[in-house]
PDB file of C-alpha atoms in Angstrom:
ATOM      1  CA  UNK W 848      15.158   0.891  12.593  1.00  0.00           C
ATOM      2  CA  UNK W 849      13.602   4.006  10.652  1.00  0.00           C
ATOM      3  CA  UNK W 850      11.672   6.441  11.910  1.00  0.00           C
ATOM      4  CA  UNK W 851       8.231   7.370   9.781  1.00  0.00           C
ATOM      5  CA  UNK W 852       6.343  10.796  10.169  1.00  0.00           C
ATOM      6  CA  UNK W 853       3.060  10.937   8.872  1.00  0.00           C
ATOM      7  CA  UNK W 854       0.904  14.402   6.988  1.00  0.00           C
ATOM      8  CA  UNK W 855      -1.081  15.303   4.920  1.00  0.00           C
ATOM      9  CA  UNK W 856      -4.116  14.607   6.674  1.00  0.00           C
ATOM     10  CA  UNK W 857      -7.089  16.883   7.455  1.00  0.00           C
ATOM     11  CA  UNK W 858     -10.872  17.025   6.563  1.00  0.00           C
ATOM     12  CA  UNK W 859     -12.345  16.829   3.238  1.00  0.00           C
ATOM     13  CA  UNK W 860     -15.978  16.211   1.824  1.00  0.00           C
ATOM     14  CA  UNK W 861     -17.141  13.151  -0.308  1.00  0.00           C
ATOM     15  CA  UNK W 862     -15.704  12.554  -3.719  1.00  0.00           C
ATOM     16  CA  UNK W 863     -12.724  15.301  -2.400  1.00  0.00           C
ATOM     17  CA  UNK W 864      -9.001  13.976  -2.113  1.00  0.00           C
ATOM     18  CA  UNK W 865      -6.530  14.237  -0.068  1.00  0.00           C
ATOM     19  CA  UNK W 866      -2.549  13.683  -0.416  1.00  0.00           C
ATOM     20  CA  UNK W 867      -0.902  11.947   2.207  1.00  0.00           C
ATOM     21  CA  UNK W 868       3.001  11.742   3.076  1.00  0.00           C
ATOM     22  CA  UNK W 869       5.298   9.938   4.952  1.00  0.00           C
ATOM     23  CA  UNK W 870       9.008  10.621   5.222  1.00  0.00           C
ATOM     24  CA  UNK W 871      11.485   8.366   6.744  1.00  0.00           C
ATOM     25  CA  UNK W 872      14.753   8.724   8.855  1.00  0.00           C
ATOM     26  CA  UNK W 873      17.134   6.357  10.714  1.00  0.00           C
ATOM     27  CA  UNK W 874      18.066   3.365   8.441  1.00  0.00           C
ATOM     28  CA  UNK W 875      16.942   4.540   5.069  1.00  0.00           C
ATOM     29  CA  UNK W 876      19.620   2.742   3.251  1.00  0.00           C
ATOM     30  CA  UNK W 877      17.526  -0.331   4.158  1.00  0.00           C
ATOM     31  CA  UNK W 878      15.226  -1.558   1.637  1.00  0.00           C
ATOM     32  CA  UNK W 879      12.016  -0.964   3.232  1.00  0.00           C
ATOM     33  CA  UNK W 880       8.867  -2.512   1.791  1.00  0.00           C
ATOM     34  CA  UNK W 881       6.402   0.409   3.113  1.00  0.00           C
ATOM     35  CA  UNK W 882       2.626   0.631   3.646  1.00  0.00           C
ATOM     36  CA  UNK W 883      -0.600   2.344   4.882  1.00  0.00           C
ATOM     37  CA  UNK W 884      -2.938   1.098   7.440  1.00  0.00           C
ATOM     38  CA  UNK W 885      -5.753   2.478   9.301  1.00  0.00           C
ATOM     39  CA  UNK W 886      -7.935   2.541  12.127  1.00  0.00           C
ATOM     40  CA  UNK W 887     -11.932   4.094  12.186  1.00  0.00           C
ATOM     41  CA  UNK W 888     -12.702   4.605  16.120  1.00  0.00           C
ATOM     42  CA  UNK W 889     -13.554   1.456  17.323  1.00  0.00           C
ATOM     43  CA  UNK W 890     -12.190  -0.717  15.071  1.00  0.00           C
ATOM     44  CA  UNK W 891      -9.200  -2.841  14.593  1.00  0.00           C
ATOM     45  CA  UNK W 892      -6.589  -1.547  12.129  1.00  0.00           C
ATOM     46  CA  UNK W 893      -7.073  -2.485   8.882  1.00  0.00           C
ATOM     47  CA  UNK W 894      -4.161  -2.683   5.575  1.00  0.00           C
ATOM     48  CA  UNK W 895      -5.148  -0.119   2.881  1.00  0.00           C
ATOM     49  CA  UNK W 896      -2.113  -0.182   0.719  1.00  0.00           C
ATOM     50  CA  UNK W 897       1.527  -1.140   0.318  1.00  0.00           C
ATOM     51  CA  UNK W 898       4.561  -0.779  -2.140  1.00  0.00           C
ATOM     52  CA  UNK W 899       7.478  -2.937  -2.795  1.00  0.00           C
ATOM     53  CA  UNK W 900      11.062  -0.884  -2.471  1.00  0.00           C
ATOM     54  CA  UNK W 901      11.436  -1.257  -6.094  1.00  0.00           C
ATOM     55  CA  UNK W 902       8.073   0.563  -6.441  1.00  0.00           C
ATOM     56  CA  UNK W 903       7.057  -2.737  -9.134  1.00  0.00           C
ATOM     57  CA  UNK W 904       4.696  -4.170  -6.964  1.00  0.00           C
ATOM     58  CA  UNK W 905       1.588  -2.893  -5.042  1.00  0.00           C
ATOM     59  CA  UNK W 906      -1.104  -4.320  -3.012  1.00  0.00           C
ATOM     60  CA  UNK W 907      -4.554  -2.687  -1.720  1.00  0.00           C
ATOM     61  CA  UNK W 908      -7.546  -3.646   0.039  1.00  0.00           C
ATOM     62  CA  UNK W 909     -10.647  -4.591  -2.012  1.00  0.00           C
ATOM     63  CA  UNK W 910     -12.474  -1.318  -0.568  1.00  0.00           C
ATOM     64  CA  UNK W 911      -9.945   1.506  -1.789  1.00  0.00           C
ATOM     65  CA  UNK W 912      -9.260  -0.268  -4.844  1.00  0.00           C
ATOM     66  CA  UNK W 913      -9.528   1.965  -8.404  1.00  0.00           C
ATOM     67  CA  UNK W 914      -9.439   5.047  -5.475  1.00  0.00           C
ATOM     68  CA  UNK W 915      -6.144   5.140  -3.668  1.00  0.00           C
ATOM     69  CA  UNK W 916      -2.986   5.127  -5.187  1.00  0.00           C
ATOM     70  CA  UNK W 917       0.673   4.579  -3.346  1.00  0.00           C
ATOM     71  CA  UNK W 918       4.394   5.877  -4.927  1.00  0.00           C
ATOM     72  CA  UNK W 919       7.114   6.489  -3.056  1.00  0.00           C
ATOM     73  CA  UNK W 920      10.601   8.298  -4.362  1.00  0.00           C
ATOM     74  CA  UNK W 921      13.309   6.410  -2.608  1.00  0.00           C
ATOM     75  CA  UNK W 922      15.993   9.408  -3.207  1.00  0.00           C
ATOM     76  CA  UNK W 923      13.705  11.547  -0.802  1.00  0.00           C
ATOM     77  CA  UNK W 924      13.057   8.572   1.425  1.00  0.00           C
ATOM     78  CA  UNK W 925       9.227   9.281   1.386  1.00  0.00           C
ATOM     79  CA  UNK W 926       6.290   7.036   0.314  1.00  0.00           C
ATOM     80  CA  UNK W 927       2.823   8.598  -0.979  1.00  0.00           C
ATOM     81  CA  UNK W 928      -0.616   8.170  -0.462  1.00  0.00           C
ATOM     82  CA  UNK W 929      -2.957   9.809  -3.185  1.00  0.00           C
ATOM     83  CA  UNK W 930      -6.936   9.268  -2.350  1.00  0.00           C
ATOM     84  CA  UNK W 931      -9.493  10.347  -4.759  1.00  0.00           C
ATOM     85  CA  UNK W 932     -13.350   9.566  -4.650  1.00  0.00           C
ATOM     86  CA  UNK W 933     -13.384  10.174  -0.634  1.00  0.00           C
ATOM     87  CA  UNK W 934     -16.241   8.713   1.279  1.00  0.00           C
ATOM     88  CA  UNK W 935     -17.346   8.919   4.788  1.00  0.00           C
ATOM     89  CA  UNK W 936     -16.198   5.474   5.514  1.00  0.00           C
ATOM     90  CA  UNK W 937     -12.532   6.411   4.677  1.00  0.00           C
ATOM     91  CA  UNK W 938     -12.877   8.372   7.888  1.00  0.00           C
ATOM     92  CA  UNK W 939      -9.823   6.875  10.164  1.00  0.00           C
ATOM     93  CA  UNK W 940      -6.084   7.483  11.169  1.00  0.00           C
ATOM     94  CA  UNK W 941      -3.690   6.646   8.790  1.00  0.00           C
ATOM     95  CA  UNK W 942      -0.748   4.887  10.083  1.00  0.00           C
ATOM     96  CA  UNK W 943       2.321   4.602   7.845  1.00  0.00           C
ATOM     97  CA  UNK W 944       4.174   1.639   8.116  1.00  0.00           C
ATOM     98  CA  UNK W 945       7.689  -0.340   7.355  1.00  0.00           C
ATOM     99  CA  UNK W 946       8.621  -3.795   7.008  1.00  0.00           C
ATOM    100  CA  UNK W 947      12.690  -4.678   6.428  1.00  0.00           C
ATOM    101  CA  UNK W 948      11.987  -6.544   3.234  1.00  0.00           C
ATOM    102  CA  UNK W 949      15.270  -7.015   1.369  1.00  0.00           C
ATOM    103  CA  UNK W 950      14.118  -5.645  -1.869  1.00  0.00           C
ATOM    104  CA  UNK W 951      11.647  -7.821  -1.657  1.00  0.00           C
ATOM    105  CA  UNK W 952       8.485  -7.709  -3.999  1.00  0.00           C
ATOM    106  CA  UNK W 953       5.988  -9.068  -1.344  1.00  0.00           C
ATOM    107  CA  UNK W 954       4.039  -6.805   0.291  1.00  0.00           C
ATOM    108  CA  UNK W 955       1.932  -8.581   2.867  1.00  0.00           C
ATOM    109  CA  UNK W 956      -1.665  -7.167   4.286  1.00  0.00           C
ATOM    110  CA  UNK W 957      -0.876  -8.384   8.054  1.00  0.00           C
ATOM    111  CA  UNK W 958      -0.067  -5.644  10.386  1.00  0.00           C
ATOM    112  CA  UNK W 959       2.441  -7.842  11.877  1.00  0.00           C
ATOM    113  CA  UNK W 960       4.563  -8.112   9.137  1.00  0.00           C
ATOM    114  CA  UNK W 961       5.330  -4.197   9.600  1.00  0.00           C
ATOM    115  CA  UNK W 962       7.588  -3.254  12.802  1.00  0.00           C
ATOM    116  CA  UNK W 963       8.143   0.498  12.450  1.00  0.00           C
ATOM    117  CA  UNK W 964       5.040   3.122  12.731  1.00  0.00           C
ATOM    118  CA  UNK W 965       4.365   6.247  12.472  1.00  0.00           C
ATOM    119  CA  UNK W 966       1.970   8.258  15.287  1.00  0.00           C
ATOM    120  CA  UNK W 967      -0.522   8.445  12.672  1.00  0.00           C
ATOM    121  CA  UNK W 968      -2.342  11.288  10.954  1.00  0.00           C
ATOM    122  CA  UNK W 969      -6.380  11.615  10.760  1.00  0.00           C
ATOM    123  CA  UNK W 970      -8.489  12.205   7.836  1.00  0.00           C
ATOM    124  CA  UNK W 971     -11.781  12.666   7.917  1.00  0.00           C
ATOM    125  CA  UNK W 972     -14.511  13.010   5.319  1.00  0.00           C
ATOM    126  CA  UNK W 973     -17.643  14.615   6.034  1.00  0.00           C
ATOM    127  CA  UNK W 974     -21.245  13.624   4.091  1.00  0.00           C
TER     128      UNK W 974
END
């Protein structure tokens, strides 16, 4: 198991961006295949963007795609979340997430392919 801790988050207005961070602890020596989600109130979580452990494969959502941007750096154990071109509909909590992949290069969409979390950290983007 490894332990994720969201920041980073905070409120920003359109076309701002905002850096988001997530460090890990517990079983870092696993090769984690790591990824953002989030939730808008009232709505189901939704995949935004993932990385492979290798950092040679991503994957994002349609909506955030030529905005966001995901890295990690594997010696500090901490994946990134860089979003540019805010809008109000980026408005949600932002979930970090891990999936034990293996080194893997997939790096699925489906929430339940991830089982460790972290509490979450809210952005919001005013109009």
């Amino acid at each position: 198991q490894v332990q994720l801790v969201e920041s980073g988050g905070g409120l920003v207005q359109t076309g701002g961006s905002l850096r988001l961070s997530c460090a890990a602890s517990g079983r870092t020596e696993i090769r984690y295949t790591m990824a953002w989600f989030r939730q808008a109130p009232g709505k189901e979580r939704e995949f935004v963007i993932g990385i492979s452990w290798s950092g040679d494969n991503t994957n994002s959502a349609d909506s955030v795609k030529g905005r966001f941007t995901i890295s990690r750096d594997n010696a500090k154990n901490t994946v990134y979340l860089q979003m540019d071109s805010l809008e109000p509909v980026d408005t949600a909590v932002y979930y970090c997430a891990a999936r034990l992949g293996y080194g893997s290069r997939w790096v699925p969409a489906s929430r339940d392919e991830y089982g460790n979390w972290g509490q979450g950290t809210q952005v919001t983007v005013s109009s």
